[in-house]
PDB file of C-alpha atoms in Angstrom:
ATOM      1  CA  MET P 289       0.167   0.122  -0.007  1.00  0.00           C
ATOM      2  CA  ARG P 290       1.280   3.141  -1.074  1.00  0.00           C
ATOM      3  CA  ARG P 291       1.722   5.984   1.991  1.00  0.00           C
ATOM      4  CA  PRO P 292       0.178   9.424   1.282  1.00  0.00           C
ATOM      5  CA  SER P 293       3.048  12.369   0.492  1.00  0.00           C
ATOM      6  CA  LEU P 294       3.093  15.596   1.583  1.00  0.00           C
ATOM      7  CA  GLN P 295       4.573  16.651  -1.669  1.00  0.00           C
ATOM      8  CA  GLN P 296       4.166  15.467  -4.891  1.00  0.00           C
ATOM      9  CA  THR P 297       7.845  14.695  -5.807  1.00  0.00           C
ATOM     10  CA  ALA P 298       9.725  12.667  -8.316  1.00  0.00           C
ATOM     11  CA  ARG P 299      12.024   9.953  -7.269  1.00  0.00           C
ATOM     12  CA  HIS P 300      14.120   7.229  -8.687  1.00  0.00           C
ATOM     13  CA  LEU P 301      17.237   5.204  -7.946  1.00  0.00           C
ATOM     14  CA  GLY P 302      20.173   6.814  -8.569  1.00  0.00           C
ATOM     15  CA  TYR P 303      23.071   4.435  -7.365  1.00  0.00           C
ATOM     16  CA  VAL P 304      23.557   1.044  -6.438  1.00  0.00           C
ATOM     17  CA  THR P 305      27.155   0.117  -4.851  1.00  0.00           C
ATOM     18  CA  LEU P 306      29.146  -2.943  -6.587  1.00  0.00           C
ATOM     19  CA  VAL P 307      32.091  -3.711  -4.335  1.00  0.00           C
ATOM     20  CA  VAL P 308      34.868  -4.661  -6.586  1.00  0.00           C
ATOM     21  CA  ASP P 309      38.800  -5.736  -6.290  1.00  0.00           C
ATOM     22  CA  ASP P 310      39.889  -3.296  -8.634  1.00  0.00           C
ATOM     23  CA  TYR P 311      38.607  -0.105 -10.492  1.00  0.00           C
ATOM     24  CA  ASP P 312      40.508  -0.688 -13.774  1.00  0.00           C
ATOM     25  CA  ARG P 313      39.249  -4.420 -14.208  1.00  0.00           C
ATOM     26  CA  ALA P 314      35.737  -3.476 -13.181  1.00  0.00           C
ATOM     27  CA  ILE P 315      35.425  -0.722 -15.870  1.00  0.00           C
ATOM     28  CA  ALA P 316      37.135  -3.079 -18.337  1.00  0.00           C
ATOM     29  CA  TYR P 317      34.367  -5.667 -17.698  1.00  0.00           C
ATOM     30  CA  PHE P 318      31.296  -3.713 -17.738  1.00  0.00           C
ATOM     31  CA  THR P 319      32.345  -1.367 -20.539  1.00  0.00           C
ATOM     32  CA  GLY P 320      34.277  -3.915 -22.616  1.00  0.00           C
ATOM     33  CA  VAL P 321      32.327  -7.108 -22.081  1.00  0.00           C
ATOM     34  CA  LEU P 322      28.599  -6.000 -21.134  1.00  0.00           C
ATOM     35  CA  ASP P 323      28.573  -2.949 -23.327  1.00  0.00           C
ATOM     36  CA  PHE P 324      28.250  -0.316 -20.283  1.00  0.00           C
ATOM     37  CA  ASP P 325      29.229   3.338 -20.680  1.00  0.00           C
ATOM     38  CA  LEU P 326      31.677   4.613 -18.373  1.00  0.00           C
ATOM     39  CA  VAL P 327      29.441   7.636 -16.973  1.00  0.00           C
ATOM     40  CA  GLU P 328      32.157   9.078 -14.412  1.00  0.00           C
ATOM     41  CA  ASP P 329      35.636   8.286 -13.157  1.00  0.00           C
ATOM     42  CA  THR P 330      36.667  10.918 -10.633  1.00  0.00           C
ATOM     43  CA  PRO P 331      39.819  10.476  -8.245  1.00  0.00           C
ATOM     44  CA  LEU P 332      38.931  11.001  -4.903  1.00  0.00           C
ATOM     45  CA  GLY P 333      42.615  10.152  -3.189  1.00  0.00           C
ATOM     46  CA  PRO P 334      45.481   7.900  -3.399  1.00  0.00           C
ATOM     47  CA  ASP P 335      43.643   4.877  -3.606  1.00  0.00           C
ATOM     48  CA  LYS P 336      40.055   5.715  -3.977  1.00  0.00           C
ATOM     49  CA  ARG P 337      37.586   6.621  -7.048  1.00  0.00           C
ATOM     50  CA  TRP P 338      34.187   7.601  -7.898  1.00  0.00           C
ATOM     51  CA  VAL P 339      33.382   5.237 -10.645  1.00  0.00           C
ATOM     52  CA  LEU P 340      29.934   5.044 -12.212  1.00  0.00           C
ATOM     53  CA  VAL P 341      28.806   2.994 -14.887  1.00  0.00           C
ATOM     54  CA  ALA P 342      25.643   2.030 -16.722  1.00  0.00           C
ATOM     55  CA  PRO P 343      24.146   0.071 -19.580  1.00  0.00           C
ATOM     56  CA  ALA P 344      24.749   1.829 -22.705  1.00  0.00           C
ATOM     57  CA  GLY P 345      21.992   4.566 -23.427  1.00  0.00           C
ATOM     58  CA  SER P 346      20.369   3.818 -20.083  1.00  0.00           C
ATOM     59  CA  ASP P 347      18.962   6.811 -18.181  1.00  0.00           C
ATOM     60  CA  GLY P 348      18.365   4.700 -14.976  1.00  0.00           C
ATOM     61  CA  ALA P 349      20.148   3.562 -11.949  1.00  0.00           C
ATOM     62  CA  ARG P 350      23.833   3.500 -12.228  1.00  0.00           C
ATOM     63  CA  LEU P 351      26.385   1.185 -10.683  1.00  0.00           C
ATOM     64  CA  LEU P 352      28.780   2.522  -8.292  1.00  0.00           C
ATOM     65  CA  LEU P 353      32.146   0.350  -8.401  1.00  0.00           C
ATOM     66  CA  ALA P 354      33.478   0.601  -5.055  1.00  0.00           C
ATOM     67  CA  LYS P 355      37.160  -0.826  -4.524  1.00  0.00           C
ATOM     68  CA  ALA P 356      37.056  -2.915  -1.437  1.00  0.00           C
ATOM     69  CA  ALA P 357      38.674  -0.929   1.341  1.00  0.00           C
ATOM     70  CA  ASN P 358      39.107  -3.672   3.990  1.00  0.00           C
ATOM     71  CA  GLU P 359      38.854  -7.112   4.823  1.00  0.00           C
ATOM     72  CA  ALA P 360      35.470  -7.041   5.566  1.00  0.00           C
ATOM     73  CA  GLN P 361      34.530  -5.550   2.349  1.00  0.00           C
ATOM     74  CA  ALA P 362      36.792  -7.689   0.154  1.00  0.00           C
ATOM     75  CA  GLY P 363      35.010 -10.541   1.926  1.00  0.00           C
ATOM     76  CA  ARG P 364      31.788  -9.470   0.340  1.00  0.00           C
ATOM     77  CA  ILE P 365      33.141  -9.198  -3.460  1.00  0.00           C
ATOM     78  CA  GLY P 366      31.008 -11.519  -5.383  1.00  0.00           C
ATOM     79  CA  ASP P 367      28.754 -12.354  -2.609  1.00  0.00           C
ATOM     80  CA  GLN P 368      26.837  -9.194  -1.587  1.00  0.00           C
ATOM     81  CA  THR P 369      23.331 -10.977  -1.455  1.00  0.00           C
ATOM     82  CA  GLY P 370      24.345 -14.417  -0.231  1.00  0.00           C
ATOM     83  CA  GLY P 371      24.268 -16.168  -3.654  1.00  0.00           C
ATOM     84  CA  ARG P 372      20.924 -14.437  -4.840  1.00  0.00           C
ATOM     85  CA  VAL P 373      20.622 -12.890  -8.165  1.00  0.00           C
ATOM     86  CA  ALA P 374      21.729  -9.205  -7.248  1.00  0.00           C
ATOM     87  CA  PHE P 375      21.213  -7.167 -10.441  1.00  0.00           C
ATOM     88  CA  PHE P 376      18.613  -7.576 -13.339  1.00  0.00           C
ATOM     89  CA  LEU P 377      19.987  -6.315 -16.964  1.00  0.00           C
ATOM     90  CA  HIS P 378      16.995  -5.524 -18.923  1.00  0.00           C
ATOM     91  CA  THR P 379      17.255  -5.872 -22.590  1.00  0.00           C
ATOM     92  CA  THR P 380      14.996  -5.459 -25.666  1.00  0.00           C
ATOM     93  CA  ASP P 381      16.922  -8.354 -27.754  1.00  0.00           C
ATOM     94  CA  PHE P 382      17.728 -11.036 -25.534  1.00  0.00           C
ATOM     95  CA  GLU P 383      18.740 -13.511 -28.340  1.00  0.00           C
ATOM     96  CA  ARG P 384      21.538 -10.691 -29.381  1.00  0.00           C
ATOM     97  CA  ASP P 385      22.612  -9.864 -25.979  1.00  0.00           C
ATOM     98  CA  PHE P 386      22.906 -13.662 -25.073  1.00  0.00           C
ATOM     99  CA  ALA P 387      24.768 -14.379 -28.196  1.00  0.00           C
ATOM    100  CA  LEU P 388      26.975 -11.456 -27.578  1.00  0.00           C
ATOM    101  CA  PHE P 389      27.793 -12.251 -24.067  1.00  0.00           C
ATOM    102  CA  THR P 390      28.296 -15.669 -24.439  1.00  0.00           C
ATOM    103  CA  ALA P 391      31.044 -14.832 -27.320  1.00  0.00           C
ATOM    104  CA  ARG P 392      32.625 -12.546 -24.903  1.00  0.00           C
ATOM    105  CA  GLY P 393      33.375 -15.253 -22.259  1.00  0.00           C
ATOM    106  CA  VAL P 394      30.388 -14.590 -19.571  1.00  0.00           C
ATOM    107  CA  CYS P 395      29.782 -17.451 -17.728  1.00  0.00           C
ATOM    108  CA  PHE P 396      25.752 -18.328 -17.850  1.00  0.00           C
ATOM    109  CA  LEU P 397      24.854 -20.330 -15.080  1.00  0.00           C
ATOM    110  CA  GLU P 398      21.810 -21.903 -17.319  1.00  0.00           C
ATOM    111  CA  ALA P 399      20.202 -22.018 -20.685  1.00  0.00           C
ATOM    112  CA  PRO P 400      17.534 -19.265 -21.348  1.00  0.00           C
ATOM    113  CA  ARG P 401      14.139 -20.089 -20.103  1.00  0.00           C
ATOM    114  CA  GLN P 402      10.790 -18.566 -20.942  1.00  0.00           C
ATOM    115  CA  GLU P 403       8.676 -17.572 -17.888  1.00  0.00           C
ATOM    116  CA  SER P 404       5.397 -16.144 -17.646  1.00  0.00           C
ATOM    117  CA  TYR P 405       7.320 -12.747 -17.246  1.00  0.00           C
ATOM    118  CA  GLY P 406       9.514 -12.863 -19.924  1.00  0.00           C
ATOM    119  CA  THR P 407      13.031 -14.697 -21.284  1.00  0.00           C
ATOM    120  CA  VAL P 408      15.750 -15.136 -18.506  1.00  0.00           C
ATOM    121  CA  ALA P 409      19.245 -16.787 -18.175  1.00  0.00           C
ATOM    122  CA  VAL P 410      21.351 -16.213 -15.067  1.00  0.00           C
ATOM    123  CA  PHE P 411      24.776 -15.065 -15.309  1.00  0.00           C
ATOM    124  CA  GLU P 412      28.021 -14.443 -13.148  1.00  0.00           C
ATOM    125  CA  ASP P 413      29.996 -11.459 -13.507  1.00  0.00           C
ATOM    126  CA  ILE P 414      33.759 -11.698 -13.003  1.00  0.00           C
ATOM    127  CA  PHE P 415      33.689 -11.234  -9.377  1.00  0.00           C
ATOM    128  CA  GLY P 416      30.823 -13.723  -8.885  1.00  0.00           C
ATOM    129  CA  ASN P 417      27.578 -11.782  -8.554  1.00  0.00           C
ATOM    130  CA  ARG P 418      24.662 -13.084 -10.052  1.00  0.00           C
ATOM    131  CA  TRP P 419      22.614 -11.454 -12.756  1.00  0.00           C
ATOM    132  CA  ASP P 420      19.790 -11.812 -14.405  1.00  0.00           C
ATOM    133  CA  LEU P 421      19.643 -11.109 -18.239  1.00  0.00           C
ATOM    134  CA  LEU P 422      16.120 -10.353 -18.780  1.00  0.00           C
ATOM    135  CA  GLU P 423      13.564  -9.477 -21.656  1.00  0.00           C
ATOM    136  CA  LEU P 424      10.316  -9.082 -20.187  1.00  0.00           C
ATOM    137  CA  LYS P 425       7.149  -9.618 -22.242  1.00  0.00           C
ATOM    138  CA  ARG P 426       5.628  -6.500 -23.800  1.00  0.00           C
TER     139      ARG P 426
END
């Protein structure tokens, strides 16, 4: 149930943090393999950067690639959701993207399947995070 609001304001999800072990490796993967755009890469200190990536042409939420700063954070790389699918990459051409990603070495954990909501297959990124490649039914 939606709560009443005092103001009618627009909201959207801006950034989602993805903990990584290396900025450049993460940028290379997301831009070179998954065809994301590098939106921003700003140095914040000797070993810290503000790195945003997003699917090419997307105006939705961006991934903030955050390099693990300690052992606790490093222990979460690839397992931020306890083995569940963490991210849902929507596409309007599942077959094209599945073929392209497969050719680029993306590790799909299952064959594509048809669900009531669309076509989907689970893959892992280079850090071990699980993603759904998903084409929703129109």
